[in-house]
Amino acid sequence: MREKNAPKLSQKAYESFTYHLSMRDLRAGQLISQRELVSLTGLPLGAIRELIPRLEAEGLIRTIPQRGMTIAEVEPKLVKDAFEFRLFLEIQAVKYFTKHASDKLVGELLNETKEIIALCEVEGSSDITNSNLITDAQTVDWKLHEQIIKTLNNKIIMDAYRVNAIKLRLIKLEQTSITQTNVISTMREHLDIINAVQLRNPAAAEREIVKHIEKARLRALTN
């Protein structure tokens, strides 16, 4: 019974670990022990021990003998590599998405983006102070990019993209995430992408997503 349940617990441990990364409970370069991960995730030590090789293989942690583990350090090379990988995948994916995404999905993404922009305009400021609105905007942001990749229906690509997305969320979260100062501009960049998709214009969609990702990369490198 223990062996049957072990993979499921290990997956839960992985999901909990990545959740706490996104919530900033774990920081780049932080030293943490297995026992601390047990406490953080609420899962047994066995599940944590099974989790560690996966995290090491994905480059999310590094084991230090006799000391514990460190969360991946954010270095300029990691920033460069992570954004290059994202750009490489999303350029191809958005062209496929433009041709094959359903009108229903595109319309849903368009309406969600327009709703965020409208709510921001109600705030009447370039600095949005409504934390719930910023959180909703971040969810809309991630959803667009995830849907673009999911449309490929390729598990290998989706898994690789997921791991890279975790690293991107670890990189200077304050610069690469939606913030009160960039929420409106980010949503308008999304609107440009979606409008190109709605017109079924792959070349235009590619241009817009390249501009969008490059702006996110520059924020990460200059802050």
mmCIF file with all atom_site columns, C-alpha atoms in Angstrom:
data_model
loop_
_atom_site.group_PDB
_atom_site.id
_atom_site.type_symbol
_atom_site.label_atom_id
_atom_site.label_alt_id
_atom_site.label_comp_id
_atom_site.label_asym_id
_atom_site.label_entity_id
_atom_site.label_seq_id
_atom_site.pdbx_PDB_ins_code
_atom_site.Cartn_x
_atom_site.Cartn_y
_atom_site.Cartn_z
_atom_site.occupancy
_atom_site.B_iso_or_equiv
_atom_site.pdbx_formal_charge
_atom_site.auth_seq_id
_atom_site.auth_comp_id
_atom_site.auth_asym_id
_atom_site.auth_atom_id
_atom_site.pdbx_PDB_model_num
ATOM 1   C CA . MET A 1 1   ? 0.000   0.000  0.000   1.00 0.00 ? 1   MET A CA 1
ATOM 2   C CA . ARG A 1 2   ? 2.822   2.405  0.830   1.00 0.00 ? 2   ARG A CA 1
ATOM 3   C CA . GLU A 1 3   ? 4.486   1.806  -2.567  1.00 0.00 ? 3   GLU A CA 1
ATOM 4   C CA . LYS A 1 4   ? 1.165   2.263  -4.365  1.00 0.00 ? 4   LYS A CA 1
ATOM 5   C CA . ASN A 1 5   ? 0.584   5.653  -2.715  1.00 0.00 ? 5   ASN A CA 1
ATOM 6   C CA . ALA A 1 6   ? 4.195   6.898  -2.890  1.00 0.00 ? 6   ALA A CA 1
ATOM 7   C CA . PRO A 1 7   ? 4.102   8.380  -6.430  1.00 0.00 ? 7   PRO A CA 1
ATOM 8   C CA . LYS A 1 8   ? 0.881   10.237 -5.615  1.00 0.00 ? 8   LYS A CA 1
ATOM 9   C CA . LEU A 1 9   ? 2.406   11.740 -2.469  1.00 0.00 ? 9   LEU A CA 1
ATOM 10  C CA . SER A 1 10  ? 5.553   12.679 -4.379  1.00 0.00 ? 10  SER A CA 1
ATOM 11  C CA . GLN A 1 11  ? 3.450   14.516 -6.963  1.00 0.00 ? 11  GLN A CA 1
ATOM 12  C CA . LYS A 1 12  ? 1.580   16.313 -4.183  1.00 0.00 ? 12  LYS A CA 1
ATOM 13  C CA . ALA A 1 13  ? 4.928   17.304 -2.692  1.00 0.00 ? 13  ALA A CA 1
ATOM 14  C CA . TYR A 1 14  ? 6.043   18.666 -6.074  1.00 0.00 ? 14  TYR A CA 1
ATOM 15  C CA . GLU A 1 15  ? 2.861   20.679 -6.497  1.00 0.00 ? 15  GLU A CA 1
ATOM 16  C CA . SER A 1 16  ? 3.168   22.040 -2.971  1.00 0.00 ? 16  SER A CA 1
ATOM 17  C CA . PHE A 1 17  ? 6.828   22.983 -3.489  1.00 0.00 ? 17  PHE A CA 1
ATOM 18  C CA . THR A 1 18  ? 6.113   24.862 -6.724  1.00 0.00 ? 18  THR A CA 1
ATOM 19  C CA . TYR A 1 19  ? 3.093   26.550 -5.152  1.00 0.00 ? 19  TYR A CA 1
ATOM 20  C CA . HIS A 1 20  ? 5.195   27.863 -2.275  1.00 0.00 ? 20  HIS A CA 1
ATOM 21  C CA . LEU A 1 21  ? 7.760   29.112 -4.797  1.00 0.00 ? 21  LEU A CA 1
ATOM 22  C CA . SER A 1 22  ? 5.081   31.081 -6.622  1.00 0.00 ? 22  SER A CA 1
ATOM 23  C CA . MET A 1 23  ? 3.750   32.439 -3.316  1.00 0.00 ? 23  MET A CA 1
ATOM 24  C CA . ARG A 1 24  ? 7.283   33.574 -2.364  1.00 0.00 ? 24  ARG A CA 1
ATOM 25  C CA . ASP A 1 25  ? 7.408   31.346 0.711   1.00 0.00 ? 25  ASP A CA 1
ATOM 26  C CA . LEU A 1 26  ? 10.638  30.029 -0.809  1.00 0.00 ? 26  LEU A CA 1
ATOM 27  C CA . ARG A 1 27  ? 13.251  32.385 -2.231  1.00 0.00 ? 27  ARG A CA 1
ATOM 28  C CA . ALA A 1 28  ? 16.066  32.074 -4.731  1.00 0.00 ? 28  ALA A CA 1
ATOM 29  C CA . GLY A 1 29  ? 19.267  30.961 -2.984  1.00 0.00 ? 29  GLY A CA 1
ATOM 30  C CA . GLN A 1 30  ? 17.469  30.041 0.246   1.00 0.00 ? 30  GLN A CA 1
ATOM 31  C CA . LEU A 1 31  ? 18.951  27.167 2.267   1.00 0.00 ? 31  LEU A CA 1
ATOM 32  C CA . ILE A 1 32  ? 16.304  24.665 3.363   1.00 0.00 ? 32  ILE A CA 1
ATOM 33  C CA . SER A 1 33  ? 16.342  21.198 4.939   1.00 0.00 ? 33  SER A CA 1
ATOM 34  C CA . GLN A 1 34  ? 14.211  18.150 4.235   1.00 0.00 ? 34  GLN A CA 1
ATOM 35  C CA . ARG A 1 35  ? 12.533  18.581 7.612   1.00 0.00 ? 35  ARG A CA 1
ATOM 36  C CA . GLU A 1 36  ? 11.637  22.161 6.775   1.00 0.00 ? 36  GLU A CA 1
ATOM 37  C CA . LEU A 1 37  ? 10.071  20.997 3.510   1.00 0.00 ? 37  LEU A CA 1
ATOM 38  C CA . VAL A 1 38  ? 8.065   18.441 5.476   1.00 0.00 ? 38  VAL A CA 1
ATOM 39  C CA . SER A 1 39  ? 6.773   21.234 7.677   1.00 0.00 ? 39  SER A CA 1
ATOM 40  C CA . LEU A 1 40  ? 6.091   23.538 4.725   1.00 0.00 ? 40  LEU A CA 1
ATOM 41  C CA . THR A 1 41  ? 4.271   20.992 2.557   1.00 0.00 ? 41  THR A CA 1
ATOM 42  C CA . GLY A 1 42  ? 2.620   18.967 5.324   1.00 0.00 ? 42  GLY A CA 1
ATOM 43  C CA . LEU A 1 43  ? 3.740   15.772 3.587   1.00 0.00 ? 43  LEU A CA 1
ATOM 44  C CA . PRO A 1 44  ? 5.822   12.875 4.957   1.00 0.00 ? 44  PRO A CA 1
ATOM 45  C CA . LEU A 1 45  ? 9.600   12.720 4.778   1.00 0.00 ? 45  LEU A CA 1
ATOM 46  C CA . GLY A 1 46  ? 9.459   9.818  2.336   1.00 0.00 ? 46  GLY A CA 1
ATOM 47  C CA . ALA A 1 47  ? 7.588   11.922 -0.207  1.00 0.00 ? 47  ALA A CA 1
ATOM 48  C CA . ILE A 1 48  ? 10.111  14.746 0.200   1.00 0.00 ? 48  ILE A CA 1
ATOM 49  C CA . ARG A 1 49  ? 13.038  12.363 -0.321  1.00 0.00 ? 49  ARG A CA 1
ATOM 50  C CA . GLU A 1 50  ? 11.439  11.104 -3.535  1.00 0.00 ? 50  GLU A CA 1
ATOM 51  C CA . LEU A 1 51  ? 10.839  14.679 -4.627  1.00 0.00 ? 51  LEU A CA 1
ATOM 52  C CA . ILE A 1 52  ? 14.450  15.851 -4.319  1.00 0.00 ? 52  ILE A CA 1
ATOM 53  C CA . PRO A 1 53  ? 15.912  14.042 -7.381  1.00 0.00 ? 53  PRO A CA 1
ATOM 54  C CA . ARG A 1 54  ? 13.166  15.523 -9.557  1.00 0.00 ? 54  ARG A CA 1
ATOM 55  C CA . LEU A 1 55  ? 13.820  19.047 -8.288  1.00 0.00 ? 55  LEU A CA 1
ATOM 56  C CA . GLU A 1 56  ? 17.564  18.600 -8.857  1.00 0.00 ? 56  GLU A CA 1
ATOM 57  C CA . ALA A 1 57  ? 16.996  17.271 -12.382 1.00 0.00 ? 57  ALA A CA 1
ATOM 58  C CA . GLU A 1 58  ? 14.817  20.277 -13.193 1.00 0.00 ? 58  GLU A CA 1
ATOM 59  C CA . GLY A 1 59  ? 17.408  22.675 -11.800 1.00 0.00 ? 59  GLY A CA 1
ATOM 60  C CA . LEU A 1 60  ? 15.121  24.012 -9.083  1.00 0.00 ? 60  LEU A CA 1
ATOM 61  C CA . ILE A 1 61  ? 17.346  23.042 -6.157  1.00 0.00 ? 61  ILE A CA 1
ATOM 62  C CA . ARG A 1 62  ? 20.963  22.113 -5.461  1.00 0.00 ? 62  ARG A CA 1
ATOM 63  C CA . THR A 1 63  ? 21.926  19.687 -2.699  1.00 0.00 ? 63  THR A CA 1
ATOM 64  C CA . ILE A 1 64  ? 24.743  20.758 -0.368  1.00 0.00 ? 64  ILE A CA 1
ATOM 65  C CA . PRO A 1 65  ? 26.194  17.790 1.582   1.00 0.00 ? 65  PRO A CA 1
ATOM 66  C CA . GLN A 1 66  ? 25.749  18.029 5.358   1.00 0.00 ? 66  GLN A CA 1
ATOM 67  C CA . ARG A 1 67  ? 23.826  21.289 5.029   1.00 0.00 ? 67  ARG A CA 1
ATOM 68  C CA . GLY A 1 68  ? 20.633  20.683 3.080   1.00 0.00 ? 68  GLY A CA 1
ATOM 69  C CA . MET A 1 69  ? 19.438  22.186 -0.191  1.00 0.00 ? 69  MET A CA 1
ATOM 70  C CA . THR A 1 70  ? 19.445  25.612 -1.767  1.00 0.00 ? 70  THR A CA 1
ATOM 71  C CA . ILE A 1 71  ? 16.710  26.950 -3.999  1.00 0.00 ? 71  ILE A CA 1
ATOM 72  C CA . ALA A 1 72  ? 18.054  27.791 -7.455  1.00 0.00 ? 72  ALA A CA 1
ATOM 73  C CA . GLU A 1 73  ? 20.145  30.955 -7.537  1.00 0.00 ? 73  GLU A CA 1
ATOM 74  C CA . VAL A 1 74  ? 18.999  33.681 -9.913  1.00 0.00 ? 74  VAL A CA 1
ATOM 75  C CA . GLU A 1 75  ? 21.950  34.559 -12.113 1.00 0.00 ? 75  GLU A CA 1
ATOM 76  C CA . PRO A 1 76  ? 22.097  36.522 -15.394 1.00 0.00 ? 76  PRO A CA 1
ATOM 77  C CA . LYS A 1 77  ? 22.702  33.268 -17.308 1.00 0.00 ? 77  LYS A CA 1
ATOM 78  C CA . LEU A 1 78  ? 19.522  31.745 -15.875 1.00 0.00 ? 78  LEU A CA 1
ATOM 79  C CA . VAL A 1 79  ? 17.531  34.832 -16.850 1.00 0.00 ? 79  VAL A CA 1
ATOM 80  C CA . LYS A 1 80  ? 18.940  34.759 -20.384 1.00 0.00 ? 80  LYS A CA 1
ATOM 81  C CA . ASP A 1 81  ? 18.404  31.031 -20.847 1.00 0.00 ? 81  ASP A CA 1
ATOM 82  C CA . ALA A 1 82  ? 14.887  30.977 -19.389 1.00 0.00 ? 82  ALA A CA 1
ATOM 83  C CA . PHE A 1 83  ? 13.634  33.830 -21.565 1.00 0.00 ? 83  PHE A CA 1
ATOM 84  C CA . GLU A 1 84  ? 15.321  32.464 -24.693 1.00 0.00 ? 84  GLU A CA 1
ATOM 85  C CA . PHE A 1 85  ? 13.641  29.106 -24.109 1.00 0.00 ? 85  PHE A CA 1
ATOM 86  C CA . ARG A 1 86  ? 10.276  30.769 -23.540 1.00 0.00 ? 86  ARG A CA 1
ATOM 87  C CA . LEU A 1 87  ? 10.635  32.840 -26.696 1.00 0.00 ? 87  LEU A CA 1
ATOM 88  C CA . PHE A 1 88  ? 11.672  29.812 -28.746 1.00 0.00 ? 88  PHE A CA 1
ATOM 89  C CA . LEU A 1 89  ? 8.603   27.825 -27.666 1.00 0.00 ? 89  LEU A CA 1
ATOM 90  C CA . GLU A 1 90  ? 6.020   30.576 -27.743 1.00 0.00 ? 90  GLU A CA 1
ATOM 91  C CA . ILE A 1 91  ? 6.958   31.882 -31.194 1.00 0.00 ? 91  ILE A CA 1
ATOM 92  C CA . GLN A 1 92  ? 6.107   28.500 -32.695 1.00 0.00 ? 92  GLN A CA 1
ATOM 93  C CA . ALA A 1 93  ? 3.182   27.856 -30.373 1.00 0.00 ? 93  ALA A CA 1
ATOM 94  C CA . VAL A 1 94  ? 1.414   31.167 -31.008 1.00 0.00 ? 94  VAL A CA 1
ATOM 95  C CA . LYS A 1 95  ? 1.463   30.567 -34.763 1.00 0.00 ? 95  LYS A CA 1
ATOM 96  C CA . TYR A 1 96  ? -0.156  27.174 -34.242 1.00 0.00 ? 96  TYR A CA 1
ATOM 97  C CA . PHE A 1 97  ? -2.571  28.673 -31.714 1.00 0.00 ? 97  PHE A CA 1
ATOM 98  C CA . THR A 1 98  ? -3.587  31.374 -34.205 1.00 0.00 ? 98  THR A CA 1
ATOM 99  C CA . LYS A 1 99  ? -4.537  28.756 -36.758 1.00 0.00 ? 99  LYS A CA 1
ATOM 100 C CA . HIS A 1 100 ? -6.156  26.165 -34.492 1.00 0.00 ? 100 HIS A CA 1
ATOM 101 C CA . ALA A 1 101 ? -7.529  27.752 -31.298 1.00 0.00 ? 101 ALA A CA 1
ATOM 102 C CA . SER A 1 102 ? -11.311 27.691 -31.139 1.00 0.00 ? 102 SER A CA 1
ATOM 103 C CA . ASP A 1 103 ? -13.257 30.918 -31.531 1.00 0.00 ? 103 ASP A CA 1
ATOM 104 C CA . LYS A 1 104 ? -14.791 30.210 -28.123 1.00 0.00 ? 104 LYS A CA 1
ATOM 105 C CA . LEU A 1 105 ? -11.400 30.052 -26.378 1.00 0.00 ? 105 LEU A CA 1
ATOM 106 C CA . VAL A 1 106 ? -10.079 33.140 -28.154 1.00 0.00 ? 106 VAL A CA 1
ATOM 107 C CA . GLY A 1 107 ? -13.245 35.030 -27.263 1.00 0.00 ? 107 GLY A CA 1
ATOM 108 C CA . GLU A 1 108 ? -12.947 33.984 -23.626 1.00 0.00 ? 108 GLU A CA 1
ATOM 109 C CA . LEU A 1 109 ? -9.333  35.171 -23.432 1.00 0.00 ? 109 LEU A CA 1
ATOM 110 C CA . LEU A 1 110 ? -10.271 38.425 -25.139 1.00 0.00 ? 110 LEU A CA 1
ATOM 111 C CA . ASN A 1 111 ? -13.152 39.140 -22.772 1.00 0.00 ? 111 ASN A CA 1
ATOM 112 C CA . GLU A 1 112 ? -11.062 38.367 -19.666 1.00 0.00 ? 112 GLU A CA 1
ATOM 113 C CA . THR A 1 113 ? -8.322  40.704 -20.828 1.00 0.00 ? 113 THR A CA 1
ATOM 114 C CA . LYS A 1 114 ? -10.747 43.493 -21.708 1.00 0.00 ? 114 LYS A CA 1
ATOM 115 C CA . GLU A 1 115 ? -12.408 43.117 -18.308 1.00 0.00 ? 115 GLU A CA 1
ATOM 116 C CA . ILE A 1 116 ? -9.086  43.592 -16.511 1.00 0.00 ? 116 ILE A CA 1
ATOM 117 C CA . ILE A 1 117 ? -8.297  46.665 -18.617 1.00 0.00 ? 117 ILE A CA 1
ATOM 118 C CA . ALA A 1 118 ? -11.752 48.129 -17.941 1.00 0.00 ? 118 ALA A CA 1
ATOM 119 C CA . LEU A 1 119 ? -11.400 47.591 -14.189 1.00 0.00 ? 119 LEU A CA 1
ATOM 120 C CA . CYS A 1 120 ? -7.960  49.227 -14.292 1.00 0.00 ? 120 CYS A CA 1
ATOM 121 C CA . GLU A 1 121 ? -9.389  52.233 -16.113 1.00 0.00 ? 121 GLU A CA 1
ATOM 122 C CA . VAL A 1 122 ? -12.021 52.579 -13.393 1.00 0.00 ? 122 VAL A CA 1
ATOM 123 C CA . GLU A 1 123 ? -9.147  52.911 -10.916 1.00 0.00 ? 123 GLU A CA 1
ATOM 124 C CA . GLY A 1 124 ? -8.043  55.902 -12.987 1.00 0.00 ? 124 GLY A CA 1
ATOM 125 C CA . SER A 1 125 ? -4.326  55.638 -12.217 1.00 0.00 ? 125 SER A CA 1
ATOM 126 C CA . SER A 1 126 ? -1.144  54.223 -13.725 1.00 0.00 ? 126 SER A CA 1
ATOM 127 C CA . ASP A 1 127 ? -0.467  52.670 -10.309 1.00 0.00 ? 127 ASP A CA 1
ATOM 128 C CA . ILE A 1 128 ? -3.207  50.137 -9.538  1.00 0.00 ? 128 ILE A CA 1
ATOM 129 C CA . THR A 1 129 ? -3.590  49.718 -5.779  1.00 0.00 ? 129 THR A CA 1
ATOM 130 C CA . ASN A 1 130 ? -6.303  47.025 -5.750  1.00 0.00 ? 130 ASN A CA 1
ATOM 131 C CA . SER A 1 131 ? -4.368  43.879 -4.807  1.00 0.00 ? 131 SER A CA 1
ATOM 132 C CA . ASN A 1 132 ? -7.225  41.575 -5.871  1.00 0.00 ? 132 ASN A CA 1
ATOM 133 C CA . LEU A 1 133 ? -7.226  43.169 -9.309  1.00 0.00 ? 133 LEU A CA 1
ATOM 134 C CA . ILE A 1 134 ? -3.480  42.660 -9.641  1.00 0.00 ? 134 ILE A CA 1
ATOM 135 C CA . THR A 1 135 ? -3.887  39.002 -8.619  1.00 0.00 ? 135 THR A CA 1
ATOM 136 C CA . ASP A 1 136 ? -6.671  38.534 -11.178 1.00 0.00 ? 136 ASP A CA 1
ATOM 137 C CA . ALA A 1 137 ? -4.533  40.166 -13.855 1.00 0.00 ? 137 ALA A CA 1
ATOM 138 C CA . GLN A 1 138 ? -1.661  37.810 -13.055 1.00 0.00 ? 138 GLN A CA 1
ATOM 139 C CA . THR A 1 139 ? -4.007  34.834 -13.410 1.00 0.00 ? 139 THR A CA 1
ATOM 140 C CA . VAL A 1 140 ? -5.212  36.129 -16.785 1.00 0.00 ? 140 VAL A CA 1
ATOM 141 C CA . ASP A 1 141 ? -1.590  36.679 -17.839 1.00 0.00 ? 141 ASP A CA 1
ATOM 142 C CA . TRP A 1 142 ? -0.504  33.139 -17.021 1.00 0.00 ? 142 TRP A CA 1
ATOM 143 C CA . LYS A 1 143 ? -3.664  31.662 -18.560 1.00 0.00 ? 143 LYS A CA 1
ATOM 144 C CA . LEU A 1 144 ? -3.029  33.164 -21.993 1.00 0.00 ? 144 LEU A CA 1
ATOM 145 C CA . HIS A 1 145 ? 0.498   31.786 -22.225 1.00 0.00 ? 145 HIS A CA 1
ATOM 146 C CA . GLU A 1 146 ? -0.493  28.392 -20.823 1.00 0.00 ? 146 GLU A CA 1
ATOM 147 C CA . GLN A 1 147 ? -3.366  28.075 -23.292 1.00 0.00 ? 147 GLN A CA 1
ATOM 148 C CA . ILE A 1 148 ? -1.078  28.929 -26.193 1.00 0.00 ? 148 ILE A CA 1
ATOM 149 C CA . ILE A 1 149 ? 1.213   26.057 -25.186 1.00 0.00 ? 149 ILE A CA 1
ATOM 150 C CA . LYS A 1 150 ? -1.604  23.628 -24.312 1.00 0.00 ? 150 LYS A CA 1
ATOM 151 C CA . THR A 1 151 ? -3.095  23.960 -27.781 1.00 0.00 ? 151 THR A CA 1
ATOM 152 C CA . LEU A 1 152 ? -0.055  22.109 -29.138 1.00 0.00 ? 152 LEU A CA 1
ATOM 153 C CA . ASN A 1 153 ? -1.288  19.032 -27.223 1.00 0.00 ? 153 ASN A CA 1
ATOM 154 C CA . ASN A 1 154 ? 2.304   17.829 -26.780 1.00 0.00 ? 154 ASN A CA 1
ATOM 155 C CA . LYS A 1 155 ? 3.113   16.514 -23.307 1.00 0.00 ? 155 LYS A CA 1
ATOM 156 C CA . ILE A 1 156 ? 6.889   16.799 -23.719 1.00 0.00 ? 156 ILE A CA 1
ATOM 157 C CA . ILE A 1 157 ? 6.618   20.465 -24.697 1.00 0.00 ? 157 ILE A CA 1
ATOM 158 C CA . MET A 1 158 ? 4.056   21.201 -21.992 1.00 0.00 ? 158 MET A CA 1
ATOM 159 C CA . ASP A 1 159 ? 6.232   19.628 -19.279 1.00 0.00 ? 159 ASP A CA 1
ATOM 160 C CA . ALA A 1 160 ? 9.323   21.520 -20.456 1.00 0.00 ? 160 ALA A CA 1
ATOM 161 C CA . TYR A 1 161 ? 7.351   24.773 -20.589 1.00 0.00 ? 161 TYR A CA 1
ATOM 162 C CA . ARG A 1 162 ? 5.958   24.183 -17.089 1.00 0.00 ? 162 ARG A CA 1
ATOM 163 C CA . VAL A 1 163 ? 9.430   23.768 -15.581 1.00 0.00 ? 163 VAL A CA 1
ATOM 164 C CA . ASN A 1 164 ? 10.697  26.868 -17.376 1.00 0.00 ? 164 ASN A CA 1
ATOM 165 C CA . ALA A 1 165 ? 7.645   28.821 -16.178 1.00 0.00 ? 165 ALA A CA 1
ATOM 166 C CA . ILE A 1 166 ? 8.516   27.900 -12.587 1.00 0.00 ? 166 ILE A CA 1
ATOM 167 C CA . LYS A 1 167 ? 12.025  29.275 -13.108 1.00 0.00 ? 167 LYS A CA 1
ATOM 168 C CA . LEU A 1 168 ? 10.639  32.450 -14.650 1.00 0.00 ? 168 LEU A CA 1
ATOM 169 C CA . ARG A 1 169 ? 8.418   32.974 -11.617 1.00 0.00 ? 169 ARG A CA 1
ATOM 170 C CA . LEU A 1 170 ? 11.457  32.518 -9.394  1.00 0.00 ? 170 LEU A CA 1
ATOM 171 C CA . ILE A 1 171 ? 13.461  35.142 -11.306 1.00 0.00 ? 171 ILE A CA 1
ATOM 172 C CA . LYS A 1 172 ? 13.078  38.510 -9.606  1.00 0.00 ? 172 LYS A CA 1
ATOM 173 C CA . LEU A 1 173 ? 9.387   37.969 -9.021  1.00 0.00 ? 173 LEU A CA 1
ATOM 174 C CA . GLU A 1 174 ? 8.833   41.656 -8.463  1.00 0.00 ? 174 GLU A CA 1
ATOM 175 C CA . GLN A 1 175 ? 10.036  42.426 -11.987 1.00 0.00 ? 175 GLN A CA 1
ATOM 176 C CA . THR A 1 176 ? 8.602   39.504 -13.987 1.00 0.00 ? 176 THR A CA 1
ATOM 177 C CA . SER A 1 177 ? 5.189   39.356 -12.347 1.00 0.00 ? 177 SER A CA 1
ATOM 178 C CA . ILE A 1 178 ? 2.269   41.702 -12.785 1.00 0.00 ? 178 ILE A CA 1
ATOM 179 C CA . THR A 1 179 ? 2.701   44.758 -10.550 1.00 0.00 ? 179 THR A CA 1
ATOM 180 C CA . GLN A 1 180 ? 0.706   47.895 -9.827  1.00 0.00 ? 180 GLN A CA 1
ATOM 181 C CA . THR A 1 181 ? 2.800   49.862 -12.317 1.00 0.00 ? 181 THR A CA 1
ATOM 182 C CA . ASN A 1 182 ? 2.787   47.433 -15.260 1.00 0.00 ? 182 ASN A CA 1
ATOM 183 C CA . VAL A 1 183 ? -0.644  45.794 -15.060 1.00 0.00 ? 183 VAL A CA 1
ATOM 184 C CA . ILE A 1 184 ? -2.302  48.037 -17.655 1.00 0.00 ? 184 ILE A CA 1
ATOM 185 C CA . SER A 1 185 ? 0.564   47.925 -20.156 1.00 0.00 ? 185 SER A CA 1
ATOM 186 C CA . THR A 1 186 ? 0.875   44.151 -19.797 1.00 0.00 ? 186 THR A CA 1
ATOM 187 C CA . MET A 1 187 ? -2.836  43.602 -20.410 1.00 0.00 ? 187 MET A CA 1
ATOM 188 C CA . ARG A 1 188 ? -2.719  45.861 -23.468 1.00 0.00 ? 188 ARG A CA 1
ATOM 189 C CA . GLU A 1 189 ? 0.188   43.804 -24.817 1.00 0.00 ? 189 GLU A CA 1
ATOM 190 C CA . HIS A 1 190 ? -2.004  40.720 -24.321 1.00 0.00 ? 190 HIS A CA 1
ATOM 191 C CA . LEU A 1 191 ? -4.828  42.450 -26.135 1.00 0.00 ? 191 LEU A CA 1
ATOM 192 C CA . ASP A 1 192 ? -2.551  43.039 -29.132 1.00 0.00 ? 192 ASP A CA 1
ATOM 193 C CA . ILE A 1 193 ? -1.641  39.335 -29.185 1.00 0.00 ? 193 ILE A CA 1
ATOM 194 C CA . ILE A 1 194 ? -5.254  38.197 -28.912 1.00 0.00 ? 194 ILE A CA 1
ATOM 195 C CA . ASN A 1 195 ? -6.426  40.648 -31.581 1.00 0.00 ? 195 ASN A CA 1
ATOM 196 C CA . ALA A 1 196 ? -3.863  39.199 -33.999 1.00 0.00 ? 196 ALA A CA 1
ATOM 197 C CA . VAL A 1 197 ? -5.024  35.691 -33.120 1.00 0.00 ? 197 VAL A CA 1
ATOM 198 C CA . GLN A 1 198 ? -8.662  36.664 -33.638 1.00 0.00 ? 198 GLN A CA 1
ATOM 199 C CA . LEU A 1 199 ? -7.747  37.940 -37.103 1.00 0.00 ? 199 LEU A CA 1
ATOM 200 C CA . ARG A 1 200 ? -6.038  34.562 -37.712 1.00 0.00 ? 200 ARG A CA 1
ATOM 201 C CA . ASN A 1 201 ? -2.817  36.348 -38.612 1.00 0.00 ? 201 ASN A CA 1
ATOM 202 C CA . PRO A 1 202 ? 0.116   34.166 -37.431 1.00 0.00 ? 202 PRO A CA 1
ATOM 203 C CA . ALA A 1 203 ? 2.812   36.661 -38.477 1.00 0.00 ? 203 ALA A CA 1
ATOM 204 C CA . ALA A 1 204 ? 1.176   39.471 -36.495 1.00 0.00 ? 204 ALA A CA 1
ATOM 205 C CA . ALA A 1 205 ? 0.644   37.203 -33.481 1.00 0.00 ? 205 ALA A CA 1
ATOM 206 C CA . GLU A 1 206 ? 4.324   36.275 -33.573 1.00 0.00 ? 206 GLU A CA 1
ATOM 207 C CA . ARG A 1 207 ? 5.400   39.925 -33.691 1.00 0.00 ? 207 ARG A CA 1
ATOM 208 C CA . GLU A 1 208 ? 3.194   40.831 -30.742 1.00 0.00 ? 208 GLU A CA 1
ATOM 209 C CA . ILE A 1 209 ? 4.281   37.938 -28.547 1.00 0.00 ? 209 ILE A CA 1
ATOM 210 C CA . VAL A 1 210 ? 7.952   38.649 -29.255 1.00 0.00 ? 210 VAL A CA 1
ATOM 211 C CA . LYS A 1 211 ? 7.452   42.287 -28.172 1.00 0.00 ? 211 LYS A CA 1
ATOM 212 C CA . HIS A 1 212 ? 5.603   41.159 -25.051 1.00 0.00 ? 212 HIS A CA 1
ATOM 213 C CA . ILE A 1 213 ? 8.236   38.619 -23.943 1.00 0.00 ? 213 ILE A CA 1
ATOM 214 C CA . GLU A 1 214 ? 11.114  40.982 -24.717 1.00 0.00 ? 214 GLU A CA 1
ATOM 215 C CA . LYS A 1 215 ? 9.588   43.640 -22.463 1.00 0.00 ? 215 LYS A CA 1
ATOM 216 C CA . ALA A 1 216 ? 9.293   41.102 -19.630 1.00 0.00 ? 216 ALA A CA 1
ATOM 217 C CA . ARG A 1 217 ? 12.922  40.067 -20.184 1.00 0.00 ? 217 ARG A CA 1
ATOM 218 C CA . LEU A 1 218 ? 14.126  43.662 -20.020 1.00 0.00 ? 218 LEU A CA 1
ATOM 219 C CA . ARG A 1 219 ? 12.272  44.197 -16.744 1.00 0.00 ? 219 ARG A CA 1
ATOM 220 C CA . ALA A 1 220 ? 14.048  41.192 -15.283 1.00 0.00 ? 220 ALA A CA 1
ATOM 221 C CA . LEU A 1 221 ? 17.485  42.343 -16.435 1.00 0.00 ? 221 LEU A CA 1
ATOM 222 C CA . THR A 1 222 ? 17.232  46.011 -15.565 1.00 0.00 ? 222 THR A CA 1
ATOM 223 C CA . ASN A 1 223 ? 15.714  45.836 -12.078 1.00 0.00 ? 223 ASN A CA 1
#
